Short mmCIF file of C-alpha atoms in Angstrom, two decimals:
data_model
loop_
_atom_site.label_atom_id
_atom_site.label_comp_id
_atom_site.label_asym_id
_atom_site.label_seq_id
_atom_site.Cartn_x
_atom_site.Cartn_y
_atom_site.Cartn_z
CA MET A 214 1.88 29.11 15.11
CA GLY A 215 -1.84 29.91 15.02
CA THR A 216 -2.51 27.18 12.45
CA VAL A 217 -0.57 24.63 14.53
CA LEU A 218 -2.58 25.44 17.70
CA ALA A 219 -5.82 25.29 15.74
CA GLY A 220 -4.82 21.89 14.39
CA ILE A 221 -4.04 20.58 17.89
CA ALA A 222 -7.45 21.76 19.12
CA LEU A 223 -9.17 20.08 16.18
CA TYR A 224 -7.28 16.85 16.83
CA ARG A 225 -8.21 16.79 20.52
CA ALA A 226 -11.86 17.40 19.68
CA ARG A 227 -12.12 14.30 17.51
CA LYS A 228 -11.58 10.62 18.16
CA GLU A 229 -8.14 9.06 17.88
CA PRO A 230 -7.49 8.61 14.13
CA VAL A 231 -7.64 5.10 12.76
CA MET A 232 -4.09 4.54 11.57
CA ILE A 233 -3.34 1.97 8.89
CA SER A 234 -0.28 0.06 10.02
CA HIS A 235 2.48 -0.64 7.51
CA LYS A 236 4.74 -2.48 9.94
CA ALA A 237 4.21 -5.84 8.22
CA GLN A 238 6.02 -4.48 5.15
CA MET A 239 9.26 -4.35 7.15
CA LYS A 240 9.25 -7.99 8.30
CA ARG A 241 12.37 -9.93 7.41
CA MET A 242 11.94 -13.62 6.58
CA THR A 243 14.12 -16.63 5.92
CA PRO A 244 13.61 -18.40 2.57
CA ASP A 245 11.40 -21.03 4.26
CA GLN A 246 9.34 -18.36 6.02
CA LEU A 247 9.01 -16.44 2.76
CA VAL A 248 7.68 -19.52 0.98
CA ARG A 249 5.05 -20.08 3.67
CA HIS A 250 4.10 -16.40 3.46
CA LEU A 251 3.75 -16.49 -0.34
CA GLU A 252 1.58 -19.59 -0.09
CA THR A 253 -0.82 -18.00 2.40
CA PHE A 254 -0.83 -14.22 1.78
CA GLU A 255 -3.18 -12.89 -0.91
CA LEU A 256 -3.11 -9.36 -2.27
CA ASP A 257 -6.45 -7.64 -1.65
CA LEU A 258 -7.24 -6.19 -5.07
CA ARG A 259 -9.16 -3.05 -4.11
CA PHE A 260 -9.13 -0.42 -6.84
CA SER A 261 -9.33 3.36 -6.78
CA ALA A 262 -9.40 5.83 -9.66
CA GLY A 263 -8.44 9.47 -10.00
CA VAL A 264 -11.42 11.57 -10.98
CA TRP A 265 -9.10 13.92 -12.90
CA PHE A 266 -8.99 11.64 -15.92
CA PHE A 267 -12.77 12.00 -16.24
CA PHE A 268 -12.29 15.73 -16.82
CA PRO A 269 -13.65 17.14 -20.11
CA GLY A 270 -11.32 18.54 -22.73
CA GLY A 271 -8.49 17.15 -24.81
CA GLY A 272 -4.85 16.49 -24.14
CA ARG A 273 -1.89 18.79 -24.46
CA PHE A 274 -1.67 18.41 -28.23
CA HIS A 275 -5.13 17.55 -29.56
CA ASP A 276 -8.87 17.83 -28.95
CA ALA A 277 -10.77 15.13 -27.06
CA TYR A 278 -11.31 11.98 -29.12
CA CYS A 279 -13.79 10.28 -26.77
CA ASP A 280 -16.68 11.82 -24.87
CA ARG A 281 -16.07 12.81 -21.25
CA PRO A 282 -18.62 13.94 -18.64
CA GLN A 283 -19.64 17.57 -19.28
CA GLY A 284 -21.47 20.39 -17.49
CA ASP A 285 -20.69 22.57 -14.51
CA LYS A 286 -18.76 20.94 -11.69
CA LYS A 287 -21.83 19.56 -9.95
CA GLU A 288 -23.29 18.10 -13.13
CA TRP A 289 -19.87 16.76 -14.12
CA LEU A 290 -19.43 15.14 -10.72
CA LYS A 291 -22.86 13.49 -10.86
CA ARG A 292 -21.89 11.88 -14.16
CA VAL A 293 -18.54 10.76 -12.70
CA PHE A 294 -20.42 9.19 -9.80
CA ASP A 295 -22.72 7.35 -12.23
CA ILE A 296 -19.71 5.94 -14.09
CA SER A 297 -17.92 5.04 -10.87
CA TYR A 298 -20.94 3.19 -9.52
CA SER A 299 -21.20 1.22 -12.78
CA LEU A 300 -17.60 0.09 -12.19
CA LYS A 301 -18.20 -1.12 -8.62
CA PRO A 302 -18.97 -4.70 -9.75
CA TYR A 303 -15.51 -4.81 -11.34
CA GLY A 304 -13.79 -3.85 -8.07
CA LEU A 305 -13.74 -0.04 -7.98
CA SER A 306 -14.25 1.03 -4.36
CA GLY A 307 -12.32 4.30 -4.04
CA LEU A 308 -11.84 7.67 -5.69
CA GLU A 309 -9.02 10.22 -5.53
CA ALA A 310 -9.37 13.96 -6.14
CA HIS A 311 -7.47 17.27 -5.92
CA TYR A 312 -8.42 20.18 -3.66
CA PRO A 313 -9.78 22.65 -4.68
CA ASN A 314 -10.09 21.42 -8.24
CA GLU A 315 -12.24 18.29 -8.14
CA VAL A 316 -13.25 18.40 -4.48
CA ASN A 317 -13.90 21.55 -2.48
CA GLU A 318 -16.25 22.92 0.17
CA GLU A 319 -19.12 23.13 -2.32
CA LEU A 320 -18.68 19.57 -3.64
CA LEU A 321 -17.78 17.90 -0.35
CA PRO A 322 -21.40 17.04 0.61
CA MET A 323 -21.83 15.27 -2.72
CA TYR A 324 -18.81 13.03 -2.06
CA LYS A 325 -20.09 12.24 1.44
CA GLN A 326 -23.54 11.33 0.18
CA PHE A 327 -22.11 9.20 -2.64
CA ALA A 328 -19.97 7.28 -0.12
CA ARG A 329 -23.00 6.69 2.12
CA ASP A 330 -25.11 5.52 -0.81
CA THR A 331 -22.58 3.31 -2.59
CA GLY A 332 -19.61 2.57 -0.31
CA ILE A 333 -17.29 4.17 -2.87
CA ARG A 334 -15.36 6.76 -0.90
CA LEU A 335 -12.53 9.21 -1.37
CA VAL A 336 -9.40 7.38 -0.25
CA SER A 337 -7.17 10.43 -0.75
CA VAL A 338 -7.51 14.16 -1.31
CA VAL A 339 -4.49 15.77 -2.97
CA PRO A 340 -3.48 19.44 -2.60
CA PHE A 341 -3.39 21.06 -6.07
CA LEU A 342 0.10 22.57 -5.84
CA PHE A 343 1.42 22.49 -9.39
CA PHE A 344 -0.83 24.51 -11.69
CA ASP A 345 -1.49 27.97 -10.26
CA ARG A 346 0.53 30.87 -11.62
CA GLN A 347 1.62 31.74 -8.07
CA PHE A 348 3.58 28.47 -7.99
CA GLU A 349 5.73 29.36 -11.00
CA TRP A 350 8.92 28.99 -8.93
CA GLY A 351 7.69 26.09 -6.81
CA SER A 352 5.11 25.46 -4.13
CA LEU A 353 6.33 24.18 -0.75
CA SER A 354 9.92 24.75 -1.89
CA SER A 355 9.35 28.20 -3.42
CA PRO A 356 11.90 30.88 -2.52
CA ILE A 357 9.02 33.40 -2.82
CA PRO A 358 7.60 33.65 0.74
CA ALA A 359 4.03 34.48 -0.31
CA ALA A 360 3.83 31.58 -2.77
CA ARG A 361 5.31 29.12 -0.29
CA GLN A 362 2.86 30.22 2.42
CA ALA A 363 -0.03 29.80 -0.01
CA ALA A 364 1.17 26.24 -0.67
CA ILE A 365 1.41 25.50 3.06
CA ASP A 366 -2.07 26.93 3.66
CA ARG A 367 -3.55 24.85 0.83
CA THR A 368 -1.84 21.73 2.14
CA ILE A 369 -3.26 22.38 5.62
CA LYS A 370 -6.76 22.80 4.23
CA THR A 371 -6.39 19.62 2.19
CA LEU A 372 -5.24 17.67 5.23
CA GLN A 373 -8.26 18.97 7.14
CA ILE A 374 -10.54 17.65 4.40
CA ASN A 375 -8.75 14.30 4.50
CA GLN A 376 -9.30 14.29 8.25
CA GLU A 377 -12.98 15.13 7.89
CA LEU A 378 -13.53 12.40 5.30
CA LYS A 379 -11.42 9.87 7.24
CA THR A 380 -9.39 9.09 4.13
CA ASP A 381 -6.46 6.69 4.28
CA PHE A 382 -3.83 9.35 3.46
CA ALA A 383 -3.16 12.51 1.49
CA ILE A 384 -0.93 12.44 -1.59
CA VAL A 385 1.55 15.27 -2.15
CA TRP A 386 3.17 15.63 -5.56
CA PRO A 387 6.01 18.19 -5.90
CA GLY A 388 5.38 18.50 -9.64
CA ILE A 389 6.26 22.19 -9.92
CA ASP A 390 9.03 22.08 -7.31
CA GLY A 391 12.26 21.82 -9.23
CA TYR A 392 14.53 23.54 -11.74
CA GLU A 393 15.83 23.57 -15.29
CA ASN A 394 19.16 25.42 -14.98
CA PRO A 395 21.06 23.92 -12.03
CA PHE A 396 23.72 26.61 -11.82
CA GLY A 397 23.89 28.46 -8.50
CA ILE A 398 20.81 26.87 -6.95
CA ASP A 399 20.99 26.13 -3.24
CA PHE A 400 19.53 22.63 -3.57
CA VAL A 401 19.78 21.86 0.13
CA ALA A 402 17.81 25.00 1.00
CA ALA A 403 15.14 24.12 -1.58
CA ARG A 404 14.76 20.62 -0.18
CA ASP A 405 14.67 22.00 3.36
CA ARG A 406 11.91 24.46 2.44
CA PHE A 407 9.82 21.65 0.96
CA ALA A 408 10.31 19.30 3.93
CA ASP A 409 9.81 22.08 6.50
CA GLY A 410 6.61 23.24 4.79
CA LEU A 411 5.17 19.74 4.65
CA ALA A 412 6.05 19.13 8.31
CA GLU A 413 4.42 22.43 9.30
CA ALA A 414 1.20 21.46 7.54
CA MET A 415 1.19 17.97 9.07
CA ASP A 416 1.73 19.36 12.57
CA ALA A 417 -1.22 21.71 11.99
CA VAL A 418 -3.46 18.72 11.20
CA PRO A 419 -1.92 15.82 13.14
CA GLY A 420 -2.64 12.18 12.49
CA VAL A 421 -3.16 12.42 8.72
CA PRO A 422 -0.60 10.28 6.83
CA VAL A 423 0.97 11.80 3.72
CA ALA A 424 2.28 9.88 0.71
CA GLU A 425 4.74 11.70 -1.54
CA GLU A 426 4.58 10.81 -5.23
CA PRO A 427 8.02 10.95 -6.88
CA LYS A 428 8.45 11.92 -10.52
CA PRO A 429 11.85 12.73 -12.04
CA TYR A 430 10.77 15.41 -14.55
CA GLU A 431 7.79 17.03 -16.32
CA PRO A 432 6.53 19.68 -15.94
CA ARG A 433 9.88 20.84 -14.48
CA GLY A 434 13.10 19.78 -16.14
CA HIS A 435 14.10 18.18 -12.83
CA ILE A 436 11.66 17.68 -9.94
CA LEU A 437 12.71 17.63 -6.29
CA TYR A 438 12.45 14.24 -4.59
CA GLY A 439 11.81 12.72 -8.00
CA THR A 440 12.93 9.10 -7.56
CA THR A 441 11.94 6.35 -5.17
CA PRO A 442 15.09 6.55 -2.99
CA GLU A 443 14.66 10.32 -2.77
CA GLY A 444 11.06 9.79 -1.70
CA VAL A 445 12.18 7.52 1.14
CA LEU A 446 14.72 10.16 2.19
CA LEU A 447 11.98 12.82 2.19
CA ALA A 448 9.70 10.62 4.30
CA LEU A 449 12.40 10.06 6.92
CA LYS A 450 13.38 13.74 6.85
CA VAL A 451 9.84 15.05 7.34
CA GLU A 452 9.09 12.55 10.09
CA GLY A 453 12.22 13.77 11.87
CA LYS A 454 10.89 17.33 11.72
CA LEU A 455 7.40 16.65 13.11
CA LYS A 456 6.86 18.27 16.50
CA ASN A 457 3.17 17.88 17.29
CA ARG A 458 2.78 15.58 20.30
CA ALA A 459 0.09 13.51 18.57
CA ASN A 460 2.33 12.94 15.56
CA ARG A 461 5.32 12.11 17.77
CA ALA A 462 3.18 9.59 19.67
CA ILE A 463 2.27 7.82 16.44
CA LEU A 464 5.90 7.68 15.34
CA ALA A 465 6.94 6.40 18.78
CA LYS A 466 4.77 3.32 18.16
CA GLY A 467 6.90 2.51 15.13
CA GLU A 468 4.25 3.57 12.63
CA SER A 469 4.91 5.72 9.57
CA LEU A 470 3.26 9.08 8.97
CA VAL A 471 5.07 9.95 5.75
CA GLY A 472 5.36 7.40 2.97
CA LEU A 473 5.24 7.03 -0.77
CA ASN A 474 2.74 6.68 -3.58
CA PRO A 475 4.99 5.54 -6.43
CA GLU A 476 3.43 5.62 -9.87
CA VAL A 477 4.53 2.98 -12.37
CA GLY A 478 4.99 5.54 -15.15
CA HIS A 479 7.00 7.94 -13.01
CA VAL A 480 9.28 5.16 -11.75
CA LEU A 481 10.00 4.03 -15.31
CA MET A 482 10.57 7.61 -16.48
CA GLY A 483 13.49 7.60 -14.06
CA PHE A 484 14.83 4.32 -15.51
CA GLU A 485 14.16 2.52 -12.23
CA ASP A 486 13.24 -1.15 -12.06
CA LEU A 487 9.69 -1.48 -10.77
CA ALA A 488 10.14 -4.41 -8.39
CA TYR A 489 13.35 -3.02 -6.92
CA ALA A 490 11.97 0.51 -6.54
CA TYR A 491 8.79 -0.57 -4.77
CA SER A 492 10.80 -2.88 -2.51
CA LEU A 493 12.70 0.18 -1.21
CA ALA A 494 9.49 1.78 0.02
CA LEU A 495 8.34 -1.55 1.48
CA GLU A 496 11.66 -2.07 3.29
CA TYR A 497 10.99 1.04 5.39
CA GLY A 498 7.26 0.39 5.85
CA LYS A 499 6.43 3.36 3.65
CA LEU A 500 4.44 2.04 0.71
CA PHE A 501 1.12 3.76 1.49
CA HIS A 502 -0.43 3.55 -1.97
CA THR A 503 0.33 2.51 -5.55
CA HIS A 504 -0.53 4.17 -8.85
CA TRP A 505 -0.81 1.85 -11.83
CA ASN A 506 -0.36 2.37 -15.57
CA SER A 507 2.36 1.47 -18.06
CA GLN A 508 5.19 3.44 -19.64
CA PRO A 509 8.25 2.98 -21.84
CA LEU A 510 11.58 3.56 -20.08
CA GLY A 511 12.23 7.30 -19.98
CA ASN A 512 10.14 9.35 -22.43
CA TYR A 513 7.31 11.71 -21.42
CA ASP A 514 4.61 10.70 -18.95
CA GLN A 515 2.22 8.64 -21.09
CA ASP A 516 -0.18 7.14 -18.50
CA LEU A 517 -0.92 4.14 -20.72
CA ASN A 518 -3.25 1.38 -19.56
CA VAL A 519 -1.79 -1.23 -17.23
CA GLY A 520 0.14 -3.98 -19.01
CA VAL A 521 0.15 -2.37 -22.46
CA ILE A 522 3.96 -2.14 -22.21
CA SER A 523 6.24 -4.53 -20.27
CA PRO A 524 3.62 -6.72 -18.57
CA GLU A 525 6.48 -8.74 -17.05
CA GLN A 526 7.37 -5.66 -14.98
CA THR A 527 3.79 -5.63 -13.68
CA GLU A 528 4.15 -9.26 -12.62
CA ALA A 529 7.50 -8.71 -10.90
CA MET A 530 6.12 -5.70 -9.06
CA LEU A 531 3.03 -7.60 -7.90
CA TYR A 532 5.21 -10.42 -6.63
CA VAL A 533 7.24 -7.96 -4.53
CA LEU A 534 4.00 -6.53 -3.09
CA LYS A 535 2.91 -10.07 -2.23
CA MET A 536 6.29 -10.87 -0.68
CA TYR A 537 6.15 -7.87 1.65
CA SER A 538 2.47 -7.85 2.63
CA TYR A 539 1.18 -4.79 0.78
CA LYS A 540 -2.42 -4.18 1.90
CA GLY A 541 -3.24 -0.86 0.24
CA TYR A 542 -5.31 0.19 -2.73
CA PHE A 543 -4.39 -0.30 -6.37
CA GLY A 544 -4.91 3.18 -7.77
CA ILE A 545 -5.56 3.43 -11.51
CA ASP A 546 -3.86 6.57 -12.90
CA ILE A 547 -4.25 6.69 -16.67
CA ASN A 548 -4.93 9.05 -19.56
CA PRO A 549 -7.23 7.10 -21.89
CA GLU A 550 -7.24 9.31 -24.98
CA ARG A 551 -8.62 6.87 -27.53
CA MET A 552 -11.17 4.85 -25.59
CA PRO A 553 -13.94 5.59 -23.08
CA VAL A 554 -12.72 5.99 -19.52
CA GLU A 555 -14.97 3.14 -18.36
CA ARG A 556 -13.43 0.68 -20.83
CA ALA A 557 -9.92 1.80 -19.91
CA ILE A 558 -10.49 1.31 -16.17
CA ILE A 559 -12.01 -2.14 -16.72
CA ASN A 560 -9.05 -3.11 -18.92
CA CYS A 561 -6.60 -1.97 -16.23
CA ILE A 562 -8.44 -3.87 -13.49
CA ASP A 563 -8.51 -6.97 -15.68
CA ALA A 564 -4.79 -6.62 -16.46
CA ILE A 565 -3.90 -6.47 -12.75
CA ARG A 566 -6.20 -9.38 -11.92
CA ALA A 567 -4.70 -11.47 -14.73
CA ALA A 568 -1.13 -10.70 -13.64
CA ASN A 569 -2.02 -11.48 -10.04
CA ASP A 570 -3.54 -14.79 -11.11
CA ARG A 571 -0.32 -15.68 -12.92
CA ILE A 572 1.91 -14.97 -9.94
CA ASN A 573 -0.43 -16.82 -7.58
CA SER A 574 -0.25 -19.89 -9.81
CA LEU A 575 3.54 -20.12 -9.45
CA ASP A 576 5.28 -22.78 -7.40
CA HIS A 577 6.53 -20.37 -4.75
CA GLU A 578 8.88 -22.90 -3.22
CA ALA A 579 10.49 -23.35 -6.64
CA VAL A 580 10.75 -19.59 -7.22
CA ILE A 581 12.45 -18.96 -3.88
CA ALA A 582 14.75 -21.95 -4.41
CA CYS A 583 15.83 -20.40 -7.71
CA THR A 584 16.50 -16.98 -6.18
CA SER A 585 18.05 -18.14 -2.91
CA GLN A 586 20.16 -20.88 -4.54
CA PRO A 587 20.88 -19.47 -7.99
CA ASP A 588 24.09 -21.49 -8.39
CA LYS A 589 22.05 -24.70 -8.37
CA ASN A 590 19.23 -23.46 -10.64
CA ARG A 591 20.79 -21.65 -13.55
CA GLY A 592 18.08 -20.56 -16.00
CA VAL A 593 15.33 -22.42 -14.19
CA LEU A 594 13.39 -19.35 -12.96
CA GLU A 595 13.17 -18.06 -16.52
CA ALA A 596 11.85 -21.43 -17.64
CA LEU A 597 9.20 -21.40 -14.89
CA LEU A 598 8.01 -17.92 -15.91
CA ILE A 599 7.84 -18.89 -19.59
CA ARG A 600 5.52 -21.72 -18.66
CA ALA A 601 3.39 -19.55 -16.38
CA ARG A 602 2.76 -17.19 -19.30
CA ALA A 603 2.06 -19.93 -21.85
CA ARG A 604 -1.55 -20.71 -22.70
CA ASN A 605 -0.55 -24.28 -23.56
CA PRO A 606 2.61 -25.32 -21.67
CA LYS A 607 2.35 -28.84 -23.15
CA ILE A 608 3.85 -27.59 -26.44
CA LEU A 609 7.03 -26.56 -24.60
CA SER A 610 10.08 -28.58 -23.61
CA PRO A 611 9.98 -30.54 -20.34
CA THR A 612 10.07 -28.36 -17.22
CA PRO A 613 13.59 -28.36 -15.77
CA ARG A 614 14.06 -29.79 -12.31
CA VAL A 615 14.38 -27.32 -9.43
CA ARG A 616 17.25 -28.19 -7.10
CA ARG A 617 16.42 -27.37 -3.48
#
C-alpha cells in the first residue's frame, strides 16, 4: 500500500502525462474508405535500437567474432552513444535499455545529456526480470513471495525511471515466467500472480503505459502469455485490475494503458503469421511498439537481420501497419554475430525502408479489390505482388486486369 500511495503523490506532483493515443488503430473502414486511407497514410519510419546488442562478449556458444564497445559501464555507454549518433542520419532516433543493467541511477544523467545533445532519447526502459538467480521460478508470477515482491519492486522502479525520462512506454517481458513440466501446475494462479503484480506496479506509478512482449519459449520451455492472442488477453486483464484513479481516468477516455510489443522472431517462433498476429493487437488499439528482425518458423530465437528470411512476411506486416494507422517506433532487435553492429542496424533500416517503398508503390485500389472481391480476381493479387518485386516487370507476362 505504501508504494501505491507514494506513486499517487508522485503523479500529483508532476504534470499530466502525455499519452500517445492508439485509438486510430481500432477504426473500422469500408473497402472504399480503406483505399483512401492507404493512398494518404504514410508510415513514419522512426527507428530505435536496443543497447543490449552492443554489449561486449560472445554468444551462448562461441566467443565474439566482431568487436563490441568495451570498458566499464560508463566507457561502454559513451562508445554506444558515439555509434548511435553516427546512425542518426540513417533514421535512428531512439534507444531501449534494461534497468538496472544498461540504465540505472548512475548512468541516468548520461542518457539525459545524450538526449539533450542529440535528440536520441530512451523510448523505453525495460525491467530486467529474467536473469537474476532469485527469479529461478519466475518473476511477477513466482510462487516464492520474496522473489515475486522483488520483481514488483524492480518493475515499480523501472516505471518511475520511464516516468522521469518521459518515455513512450515500458516493455515487460515474462521470459523467465513459465514452466517445463506442466503436471500439477495451477496455471490460472500463475497467470493471476503475473497480472496482479503488473497491475500493482502500474498503480504505484500511474500514467506509464506498459507493452508486454510475448514469446512462446526460451529460456523457459513454455512462457506465460507467450503468443499474440495471449498478450491481448493479458492487456485486457491487467487493465481490468487497475485501481489508481489516474489510471482509471485514462482508461475511461478509451485509451489503452497496457498493450503489446510483438517481436517478429518471437511471433514466428510460435508459428504465427506476422500480418495476422499484428492485426490482433491493432484491432484492440494495443500495438504500442514493434520489434523487428527475421526468423525461420519455430526454431530457437535467432534475431537475424530484417528481411534475411521471408521478406514477403515483412511486406505483409508493413501493409497491415499501414492499413491500421500504426504510428509507433520501429525497434531493431537483432543479434549481429558476424558483422559490426553499425552495419547490421543500417542493413535492417534499409530493409524496412525498401519493403515500405514496395508496399507504397502498389495500386491500393487494385489490392483491396482483390481481397474484398476475391471471386472476381482469382490469382490477380499474387500477380501484382510478383510485379512489385520485379526489378524489370517488362520481362513478365501482361498484368492481368483487376475486376472492380
